[in-house]
Short mmCIF file of C-alpha atoms in Angstrom, two decimals:
data_model
loop_
_atom_site.label_atom_id
_atom_site.label_comp_id
_atom_site.label_asym_id
_atom_site.label_seq_id
_atom_site.Cartn_x
_atom_site.Cartn_y
_atom_site.Cartn_z
CA MET A 1 -10.64 -37.97 -20.81
CA GLU A 2 -12.88 -34.96 -21.46
CA ALA A 3 -14.47 -35.42 -18.08
CA ARG A 4 -11.09 -35.34 -16.38
CA ILE A 5 -10.19 -32.16 -18.26
CA GLY A 6 -13.42 -30.53 -17.15
CA SER A 7 -12.83 -31.59 -13.54
CA ALA A 8 -9.27 -30.25 -13.65
CA ALA A 9 -10.49 -26.93 -15.02
CA ALA A 10 -13.05 -26.66 -12.25
CA ALA A 11 -10.46 -27.52 -9.63
CA SER A 12 -8.09 -24.90 -11.09
CA THR A 13 -10.83 -22.29 -10.99
CA SER A 14 -11.67 -23.19 -7.41
CA HIS A 15 -8.00 -23.02 -6.41
CA SER A 16 -7.65 -19.61 -8.09
CA CYS A 17 -10.69 -18.31 -6.26
CA SER A 18 -9.35 -19.65 -2.98
CA VAL A 19 -5.99 -17.93 -3.52
CA SER A 20 -7.77 -14.71 -4.46
CA SER A 21 -9.88 -14.92 -1.33
CA TRP A 22 -6.76 -15.26 0.80
CA SER A 23 -5.22 -12.28 -1.05
CA GLY A 24 -8.21 -10.15 -0.13
CA LEU A 25 -7.97 -11.25 3.49
CA ARG A 26 -4.25 -10.41 3.52
CA VAL A 27 -5.05 -6.90 2.23
CA LEU A 28 -7.55 -6.38 5.05
CA ARG A 29 -5.23 -7.89 7.69
CA ASN A 30 -2.26 -5.75 6.58
CA THR A 31 -4.45 -2.64 6.60
CA ARG A 32 -5.56 -3.37 10.17
CA ARG A 33 -1.95 -3.95 11.22
CA ALA A 34 -0.94 -0.64 9.64
CA TRP A 35 -3.71 1.12 11.55
CA HIS A 36 -2.32 -0.11 14.90
CA ARG A 37 1.28 0.86 14.16
CA PRO A 38 2.82 3.89 15.91
CA CYS A 39 2.24 7.24 14.18
CA SER A 40 5.83 7.66 13.00
CA GLU A 41 5.94 4.15 11.46
CA ARG A 42 2.45 4.55 10.04
CA VAL A 43 3.43 7.74 8.27
CA ARG A 44 6.54 6.03 6.89
CA LEU A 45 4.48 3.14 5.42
CA GLN A 46 1.56 5.19 4.11
CA LYS A 47 2.76 5.70 0.56
CA VAL A 48 3.90 2.07 0.18
CA SER A 49 0.66 0.69 1.64
CA ALA A 50 -1.57 2.88 -0.51
CA LYS A 51 0.32 1.92 -3.67
CA SER A 52 0.24 -1.79 -2.77
CA LEU A 53 -3.51 -1.70 -2.16
CA GLU A 54 -4.10 0.06 -5.44
CA ILE A 55 -2.07 -2.55 -7.37
CA ARG A 56 -3.95 -5.42 -5.69
CA ALA A 57 -7.31 -3.80 -6.36
CA ASN A 58 -6.45 -3.46 -10.05
CA ALA A 59 -5.44 -7.15 -10.15
CA VAL A 60 -8.73 -8.15 -8.50
CA ALA A 61 -10.68 -6.13 -11.05
CA ARG A 62 -8.88 -7.81 -13.95
CA GLU A 63 -9.44 -11.33 -12.58
CA SER A 64 -13.10 -10.56 -11.89
CA LYS A 65 -13.55 -9.50 -15.49
CA LYS A 66 -11.94 -12.74 -16.70
CA LEU A 67 -14.23 -14.86 -14.50
CA LYS A 68 -17.33 -13.09 -15.81
CA GLU A 69 -16.22 -13.85 -19.35
CA VAL A 70 -15.59 -17.53 -18.51
CA SER A 71 -19.02 -17.79 -16.91
CA ARG A 72 -20.68 -16.24 -19.96
CA VAL A 73 -18.89 -18.55 -22.42
CA ASN A 74 -19.59 -21.68 -20.37
CA GLY A 75 -23.26 -20.81 -20.07
CA ALA A 76 -23.65 -20.28 -23.81
CA ALA A 77 -21.74 -23.48 -24.62
CA LYS A 78 -23.92 -25.48 -22.23
CA VAL A 79 -27.13 -24.34 -23.90
CA GLU A 80 -25.85 -24.93 -27.41
CA GLY A 81 -24.14 -28.28 -26.60
CA GLN A 82 -27.06 -29.99 -24.92
CA ARG A 83 -28.44 -33.14 -26.65
CA LYS A 84 -30.49 -36.16 -25.67
CA LEU A 85 -28.72 -39.10 -24.15
CA PRO A 86 -29.66 -42.70 -24.99
CA ASN A 87 -31.93 -42.86 -21.96
CA GLY A 88 -33.78 -39.73 -23.15
CA GLU A 89 -32.17 -37.32 -20.67
CA LEU A 90 -30.29 -34.19 -21.68
CA GLY A 91 -26.52 -34.43 -21.70
CA ASN A 92 -23.65 -31.97 -22.12
CA ALA A 93 -21.46 -31.99 -25.24
CA PHE A 94 -18.41 -31.65 -23.00
CA ASN A 95 -19.48 -34.54 -20.78
CA VAL A 96 -20.98 -36.94 -23.35
CA GLY A 97 -22.72 -39.96 -21.87
CA ILE A 98 -22.53 -38.72 -18.27
CA PRO A 99 -25.87 -37.93 -16.62
CA PRO A 100 -26.25 -34.48 -15.07
CA THR A 101 -26.34 -35.93 -11.60
CA HIS A 102 -22.78 -37.16 -12.06
CA CYS A 103 -21.33 -33.95 -13.76
CA PRO A 104 -18.98 -31.65 -11.78
CA ASN A 105 -20.95 -28.45 -11.31
CA GLN A 106 -18.60 -25.82 -12.77
CA GLU A 107 -21.24 -23.11 -12.53
CA LYS A 108 -21.24 -23.27 -8.74
CA HIS A 109 -17.47 -22.92 -8.64
CA VAL A 110 -17.52 -19.99 -11.06
CA VAL A 111 -20.24 -18.14 -9.16
CA ALA A 112 -18.56 -18.79 -5.82
CA GLY A 113 -15.24 -17.61 -7.19
CA LEU A 114 -16.83 -14.54 -8.72
CA ASN A 115 -18.48 -13.60 -5.43
CA THR A 116 -15.15 -14.06 -3.65
CA TRP A 117 -13.39 -11.78 -6.12
CA ILE A 118 -16.09 -9.13 -5.88
CA GLY A 119 -15.88 -9.22 -2.08
CA ALA A 120 -12.10 -8.93 -2.20
CA LEU A 121 -12.37 -6.03 -4.63
CA ALA A 122 -14.83 -4.17 -2.40
CA THR A 123 -12.60 -4.79 0.62
CA ALA A 124 -9.56 -3.46 -1.24
CA ILE A 125 -11.40 -0.33 -2.39
CA LEU A 126 -12.62 0.42 1.12
CA ALA A 127 -9.12 -0.18 2.47
CA ILE A 128 -7.65 2.27 -0.06
CA GLU A 129 -10.17 4.97 0.90
CA LYS A 130 -9.49 4.40 4.59
CA GLN A 131 -5.74 4.51 4.00
CA LYS A 132 -6.10 7.84 2.18
CA ARG A 133 -8.05 9.28 5.12
CA ILE A 134 -5.37 8.02 7.50
CA THR A 135 -2.70 9.61 5.29
CA ASP A 136 -4.45 13.01 5.26
CA ASP A 137 -5.00 12.98 9.03
CA SER A 138 -1.42 11.91 9.64
CA LYS A 139 -0.09 14.69 7.43
CA LEU A 140 -2.02 17.27 9.46
CA GLU A 141 -0.87 15.64 12.70
CA VAL A 142 2.78 15.66 11.63
CA LEU A 143 2.52 19.25 10.35
CA ASP A 144 1.04 20.50 13.63
CA THR A 145 3.75 18.63 15.54
CA MET A 146 6.48 20.19 13.44
CA ARG A 147 4.99 23.65 13.91
CA GLN A 148 4.86 23.09 17.66
CA GLY A 149 2.05 25.60 17.95
CA LYS A 150 -0.97 25.49 20.23
CA LEU A 151 -3.97 27.58 21.23
CA ILE A 152 -4.23 28.79 24.84
CA GLU A 153 -6.46 31.15 26.86
CA ASN A 154 -9.76 29.73 25.59
CA GLU A 155 -8.15 29.18 22.18
CA LEU A 156 -7.79 32.94 21.62
CA VAL A 157 -3.99 33.11 21.90
CA TYR A 158 -1.62 31.18 19.67
CA ARG A 159 1.75 30.13 21.09
CA GLN A 160 4.72 28.80 19.13
CA THR A 161 8.38 28.16 19.85
CA PHE A 162 11.32 28.84 17.51
CA VAL A 163 15.03 28.11 17.59
CA ILE A 164 17.29 30.91 16.31
CA ARG A 165 19.24 29.43 13.40
CA SER A 166 22.77 30.37 12.41
CA TYR A 167 21.60 32.05 9.19
CA GLU A 168 19.22 34.23 11.24
CA ALA A 169 22.04 35.72 13.33
CA GLY A 170 24.43 38.54 12.43
CA PHE A 171 28.14 39.13 12.92
CA ASP A 172 27.65 39.43 16.69
CA LYS A 173 25.61 36.15 16.85
CA SER A 174 22.39 38.00 17.73
CA ALA A 175 19.18 37.81 15.73
CA SER A 176 18.37 40.78 13.52
CA ILE A 177 15.20 42.86 13.53
CA GLU A 178 14.32 41.23 10.20
CA THR A 179 14.51 37.82 11.89
CA ILE A 180 12.12 38.96 14.62
CA ALA A 181 9.70 40.34 12.00
CA ASN A 182 9.84 37.10 10.01
CA LEU A 183 9.01 35.11 13.14
CA PHE A 184 6.03 37.41 13.73
CA GLN A 185 4.78 36.76 10.22
CA GLU A 186 5.20 32.99 10.52
CA THR A 187 3.41 32.96 13.88
CA ALA A 188 0.48 34.97 12.51
CA LEU A 189 -0.01 32.70 9.50
CA ASN A 190 0.22 29.54 11.60
CA HIS A 191 -2.30 31.04 14.02
CA VAL A 192 -4.95 31.61 11.38
CA GLY A 193 -4.20 28.21 9.88
CA LEU A 194 -4.82 26.44 13.18
CA SER A 195 -7.97 28.48 13.88
CA LYS A 196 -9.76 26.74 10.95
CA PHE A 197 -11.58 29.87 9.77
CA VAL A 198 -9.35 30.75 6.83
CA GLY A 199 -9.81 29.99 3.16
CA ASP A 200 -6.16 30.00 2.13
CA GLY A 201 -2.69 30.14 3.63
CA MET A 202 -2.42 33.94 3.84
CA GLY A 203 -5.14 34.46 6.45
CA THR A 204 -7.96 35.19 4.00
CA THR A 205 -11.36 34.00 5.24
CA HIS A 206 -13.99 32.39 3.03
CA ALA A 207 -16.05 35.59 2.91
CA MET A 208 -12.94 37.60 2.01
CA MET A 209 -12.28 35.22 -0.87
CA ARG A 210 -15.79 35.76 -2.19
CA HIS A 211 -15.27 39.55 -2.05
CA ARG A 212 -11.72 39.33 -3.49
CA LEU A 213 -10.21 40.92 -0.36
CA ILE A 214 -6.76 40.46 1.22
CA TRP A 215 -5.09 41.73 4.40
CA VAL A 216 -2.51 44.54 4.26
CA VAL A 217 -0.61 46.09 7.17
CA THR A 218 -0.85 49.86 7.65
CA ARG A 219 1.20 50.35 10.81
CA MET A 220 3.64 48.32 12.90
CA HIS A 221 5.45 49.12 16.12
CA VAL A 222 8.14 46.83 17.55
CA GLU A 223 10.01 47.13 20.87
CA VAL A 224 13.01 44.89 21.62
CA ASP A 225 14.53 44.76 25.12
CA ARG A 226 17.06 42.07 24.28
CA TYR A 227 17.87 40.22 21.08
CA PRO A 228 18.10 36.42 21.21
CA VAL A 229 21.34 34.89 19.98
CA TRP A 230 22.16 31.87 17.86
CA GLY A 231 20.82 28.70 19.50
CA ASP A 232 18.33 30.45 21.80
CA VAL A 233 14.76 29.19 21.93
CA VAL A 234 12.05 31.85 21.93
CA GLU A 235 8.33 31.54 22.63
CA ILE A 236 5.93 33.84 20.77
CA ASP A 237 2.32 34.55 21.76
CA SER A 238 -0.02 36.24 19.29
CA TRP A 239 -3.67 37.26 19.23
CA VAL A 240 -6.03 39.54 17.32
CA ALA A 241 -8.52 42.25 18.29
CA GLY A 242 -10.77 44.73 16.55
CA GLU A 243 -9.36 48.13 15.58
CA GLY A 244 -11.90 50.79 14.64
CA LYS A 245 -14.67 49.99 12.18
CA ASN A 246 -12.64 48.40 9.41
CA GLY A 247 -9.38 47.29 10.99
CA MET A 248 -7.87 44.47 12.98
CA ARG A 249 -5.00 44.64 15.46
CA ARG A 250 -2.52 41.82 15.93
CA ASP A 251 -0.19 41.79 18.95
CA PHE A 252 2.91 39.74 19.71
CA ILE A 253 4.90 38.93 22.84
CA VAL A 254 8.33 37.26 22.64
CA ARG A 255 9.75 35.39 25.65
CA ASP A 256 12.99 33.63 26.37
CA TYR A 257 11.83 30.01 26.53
CA ALA A 258 14.40 29.09 29.19
CA THR A 259 13.62 31.91 31.64
CA GLY A 260 10.16 33.14 30.63
CA GLU A 261 11.52 36.71 30.38
CA VAL A 262 9.70 39.00 27.95
CA ILE A 263 12.35 40.23 25.52
CA ALA A 264 10.23 41.84 22.77
CA ARG A 265 6.70 42.92 21.93
CA ALA A 266 4.94 44.28 18.87
CA THR A 267 1.59 45.53 17.65
CA SER A 268 0.30 45.93 14.10
CA ILE A 269 -2.80 47.30 12.37
CA TRP A 270 -4.31 45.49 9.38
CA VAL A 271 -6.99 46.54 6.91
CA MET A 272 -8.50 45.03 3.78
CA MET A 273 -7.57 45.71 0.18
CA ASN A 274 -9.39 44.67 -2.97
CA GLN A 275 -7.25 42.18 -4.83
CA ASP A 276 -8.32 43.47 -8.26
CA THR A 277 -8.47 47.26 -7.81
CA ARG A 278 -5.59 47.35 -5.24
CA ARG A 279 -7.59 49.87 -3.19
CA LEU A 280 -8.49 49.74 0.50
CA SER A 281 -11.94 48.39 1.27
CA LYS A 282 -14.41 48.46 4.14
CA MET A 283 -14.81 45.29 6.17
CA PRO A 284 -18.00 43.43 5.16
CA GLN A 285 -20.25 42.33 8.00
CA GLU A 286 -19.94 38.67 7.02
CA VAL A 287 -16.15 38.94 7.34
CA LEU A 288 -16.50 40.57 10.76
CA ALA A 289 -18.81 37.73 11.79
CA GLU A 290 -16.12 35.23 10.81
CA ILE A 291 -13.21 36.79 12.69
CA SER A 292 -14.82 38.53 15.69
CA PRO A 293 -15.21 35.28 17.72
CA HIS A 294 -11.39 35.10 17.74
CA PHE A 295 -10.87 38.63 19.13
CA LEU A 296 -9.17 39.12 22.50
CA ASP A 297 -9.38 42.57 24.07
CA LYS A 298 -5.83 42.79 25.39
CA LYS A 299 -2.88 45.04 24.50
CA CYS A 300 0.78 44.08 24.79
CA ILE A 301 2.07 47.69 24.52
CA GLN A 302 0.52 50.34 26.74
CA SER A 303 2.78 53.28 25.79
CA SER A 304 1.85 55.79 23.09
CA GLU A 305 5.27 55.72 21.43
CA GLY A 306 3.99 53.80 18.44
CA CYS A 307 1.14 56.28 17.89
CA GLN A 308 3.25 59.43 17.57
CA LYS A 309 3.21 61.29 14.28
CA ILE A 310 6.17 60.64 11.99
CA LYS A 311 7.75 63.63 10.27
CA LYS A 312 8.21 63.47 6.53
CA LEU A 313 11.68 63.74 5.01
CA ASN A 314 12.66 65.21 1.65
CA ASP A 315 15.72 65.61 -0.57
CA ASN A 316 17.58 67.42 2.21
CA ALA A 317 17.88 64.22 4.28
CA PRO A 318 21.58 63.62 5.07
CA TYR A 319 21.54 59.90 4.24
CA ILE A 320 20.01 58.70 0.99
CA ARG A 321 20.34 55.31 -0.67
CA SER A 322 19.03 55.07 -4.23
CA ASP A 323 18.41 52.42 -6.87
CA LEU A 324 16.85 49.83 -4.57
CA VAL A 325 15.03 47.37 -6.82
CA PRO A 326 12.63 44.61 -5.68
CA ARG A 327 13.76 41.13 -6.61
CA LEU A 328 11.52 38.18 -7.38
CA ARG A 329 12.20 36.56 -4.00
CA ASP A 330 11.12 39.80 -2.28
CA MET A 331 7.52 39.27 -3.46
CA ASP A 332 4.95 37.53 -1.27
CA MET A 333 1.94 35.40 -2.21
CA ASN A 334 -0.25 38.53 -2.52
CA GLN A 335 1.96 39.75 -5.37
CA HIS A 336 3.56 42.70 -3.59
CA VAL A 337 6.80 43.28 -1.73
CA ASN A 338 6.94 41.42 1.58
CA ASN A 339 6.47 43.64 4.64
CA VAL A 340 9.80 42.54 6.12
CA LYS A 341 11.67 43.71 3.02
CA TYR A 342 10.70 47.31 3.79
CA ILE A 343 12.58 47.03 7.09
CA SER A 344 15.73 46.03 5.22
CA TRP A 345 15.34 48.96 2.84
CA VAL A 346 14.89 51.39 5.74
CA LEU A 347 18.17 50.21 7.24
CA GLU A 348 19.98 50.58 3.89
CA SER A 349 20.34 54.33 4.46
CA VAL A 350 21.41 54.09 8.12
CA PRO A 351 25.14 54.81 8.73
CA GLN A 352 27.13 51.60 9.05
CA SER A 353 28.91 52.83 12.16
CA LEU A 354 25.52 53.13 13.86
CA LEU A 355 24.63 49.56 12.89
CA VAL A 356 27.93 48.21 14.25
CA ALA A 357 27.96 49.95 17.63
CA HIS A 358 24.22 50.20 18.32
CA GLU A 359 21.17 47.99 18.19
CA LEU A 360 17.58 48.80 17.35
CA ALA A 361 15.50 49.38 20.48
CA SER A 362 12.22 50.22 18.75
CA MET A 363 10.84 50.78 15.28
CA THR A 364 7.59 52.29 14.02
CA LEU A 365 6.56 51.96 10.37
CA GLU A 366 3.61 53.48 8.51
CA TYR A 367 2.84 51.74 5.23
CA ARG A 368 1.45 54.18 2.64
CA ARG A 369 1.37 52.20 -0.61
CA GLU A 370 2.47 48.85 -1.99
CA CYS A 371 5.56 48.30 -4.08
CA THR A 372 5.64 46.25 -7.30
CA PRO A 373 8.54 44.50 -9.07
CA SER A 374 8.89 47.32 -11.61
CA ASP A 375 9.40 50.07 -8.99
CA VAL A 376 12.74 51.63 -8.06
CA VAL A 377 12.94 52.66 -4.40
CA GLN A 378 14.88 55.35 -2.56
CA SER A 379 15.69 55.15 1.17
CA LEU A 380 16.18 58.33 3.25
CA SER A 381 17.33 58.62 6.89
CA CYS A 382 17.92 61.55 9.20
CA PRO A 383 18.84 61.75 12.93
CA ASP A 384 16.19 63.51 14.99
CA THR A 385 18.83 65.77 16.53
CA HIS A 386 19.10 67.48 13.17
CA LEU A 387 15.31 67.71 12.88
CA SER A 388 15.00 69.30 16.33
CA LEU A 389 17.71 71.84 15.56
CA ASN A 390 16.19 72.59 12.17
CA PRO A 391 12.41 72.25 12.42
CA PHE A 392 12.08 73.73 8.92
CA MET A 393 14.57 71.36 7.35
CA SER A 394 12.55 71.11 4.15
CA GLU A 395 13.18 74.82 3.55
CA MET A 396 16.89 74.81 4.47
CA PRO A 397 19.76 73.49 2.35
CA LEU A 398 22.26 71.23 4.07
CA PRO A 399 25.73 72.67 4.70
CA HIS A 400 28.35 71.53 2.23
CA GLY A 401 29.47 68.03 3.13
CA GLY A 402 26.42 67.08 5.22
CA LEU A 403 25.48 67.68 8.84
CA ASP A 404 28.88 68.75 10.13
CA GLY A 405 30.43 69.90 6.85
CA SER A 406 32.89 67.00 6.73
CA PRO A 407 33.43 65.10 3.47
CA ASP A 408 32.67 61.81 5.25
CA ALA A 409 29.11 62.95 5.92
CA VAL A 410 28.15 63.41 2.28
CA SER A 411 25.07 61.47 1.25
CA CYS A 412 25.64 59.67 -2.03
CA HIS A 413 22.61 59.46 -4.31
CA SER A 414 24.16 56.91 -6.65
CA GLY A 415 23.56 54.08 -4.21
CA ALA A 416 26.87 53.91 -2.31
CA LEU A 417 26.39 55.48 1.12
CA LYS A 418 29.12 57.29 3.03
CA SER A 419 28.50 58.25 6.64
CA PRO A 420 30.26 59.90 9.56
CA THR A 421 31.65 57.75 12.35
CA ILE A 422 29.17 57.53 15.22
CA SER A 423 30.89 57.01 18.55
CA PRO A 424 29.33 54.54 21.01
CA THR A 425 30.66 56.42 24.03
CA THR A 426 27.29 57.88 25.02
CA THR A 427 24.43 55.71 26.25
CA GLU A 428 21.75 58.22 25.24
CA PRO A 429 19.31 56.68 22.74
CA LYS A 430 19.65 57.95 19.21
CA LEU A 431 16.50 58.71 17.23
CA TYR A 432 16.19 58.53 13.46
CA THR A 433 13.41 59.34 11.00
CA HIS A 434 13.10 57.39 7.75
CA LEU A 435 11.30 57.48 4.42
CA LEU A 436 10.96 55.01 1.55
CA ARG A 437 9.70 56.55 -1.67
CA MET A 438 9.45 55.92 -5.40
CA GLN A 439 12.67 57.15 -6.95
CA GLN A 440 11.00 58.62 -10.05
CA SER A 441 7.68 60.00 -8.80
CA GLY A 442 8.66 60.65 -5.17
CA ALA A 443 5.46 58.96 -3.92
CA ASP A 444 5.70 57.80 -0.30
CA ILE A 445 5.87 54.05 0.35
CA VAL A 446 6.81 53.80 4.04
CA MET A 447 7.47 56.39 6.74
CA GLY A 448 9.36 55.28 9.82
CA ARG A 449 10.99 56.17 13.10
CA THR A 450 13.67 54.20 14.98
CA LYS A 451 15.33 54.37 18.40
CA TRP A 452 18.85 53.00 18.88
CA ARG A 453 20.84 52.08 21.99
CA VAL A 454 24.49 51.15 22.49
CA LYS A 455 25.07 47.40 22.46
CA ASP A 456 25.93 45.74 25.78
CA ARG A 457 29.13 44.37 24.30
CA TYR A 458 30.37 46.40 21.39
CA VAL A 459 31.83 44.23 18.66
CA GLY A 460 33.90 46.07 16.07
CA ALA A 461 33.68 45.21 12.39
CA HIS A 462 36.59 43.21 10.96
#
């Protein structure tokens, strides 16, 4: 009876080891099948496969521990339970009267089962590590596919396509200048991300991170020939070049994807700022060594319009919008107001009738200082016709009621802006000068200049 029990236990152990062996083989086979699946299906099954492998590996580890314990107990019992048989040979207390040559060898089954479990465990662990690598690679592959960006011209130019969404279009279905600027920013960040030389998502290189440096824009000039409308697909090319000893220039070209027509272009100058002191810094040589291999000596704008000096406005500006306060969503990852937000603030003091009947043909901005969440900003605008007629505007008081003395032309410093009606009958471009400043101290934040043209199809406000 005892012999049969021992044989049954050995058979059960052998059967368990056999099942475990097949489980390990199934893990390996399923992993190989997952590897040969299409990318889309493989990505869909990654999380489930990784979790399943982890659960099976844990089960293998638990069973292996149990088998080791059984082996240890059986070995100790065998030594302690041995006694002499009637013929003088050693017998086992669990198999009394049966010579060793006739005993089922449980030790062989235990060792074989233990080796099988250990092999299955190692296979499962390797499969989990491989699955994690596949998951990481697939994530990068899917992300690059979603971005739809690629490097061209010896990998010095980054190209990406965008679809103009409904929430990026205005009342006349055309994209705004803020939309164009946001696309520029997204293209630039995706470019440095694909170039593999950055340390974080904001374009900071490894050497810049060691020196606690970040990029800040000092000047931007944008020219728009035609604004894309809702549903249009645009293609943006961007590249970088050196600018002076401590600067970097980034250029952009926007094309209509359907026709290849260039509809906008922009150039910007970037320098480095210390993240702790918030002061501008020289470019270290190790940073230059990191980024200079990516420079392309090519300009997208040949005119000098963006380099002209911008006149400074003061309290005599006819259009002033006060009490502009940064909101939390206006802050970027470098803990200051996003560059695109300044464009919106500049347009806050532009007469509404100008915005309705005209569109922005070009814009030049000079960034003087950063803005924090606790600052209150004031936006000033003035048409250049008034500046040309009154070159000493800072020394001359405005006539009562504004430029033309009419009550509608009064600038309101409490935040609500009233403006004269600007007729779209003339096609002559209208020039404006702008200033963003701290409302309390008067310190300059951004100086700007804009050129406006009459829209091709004037759409009145309803």
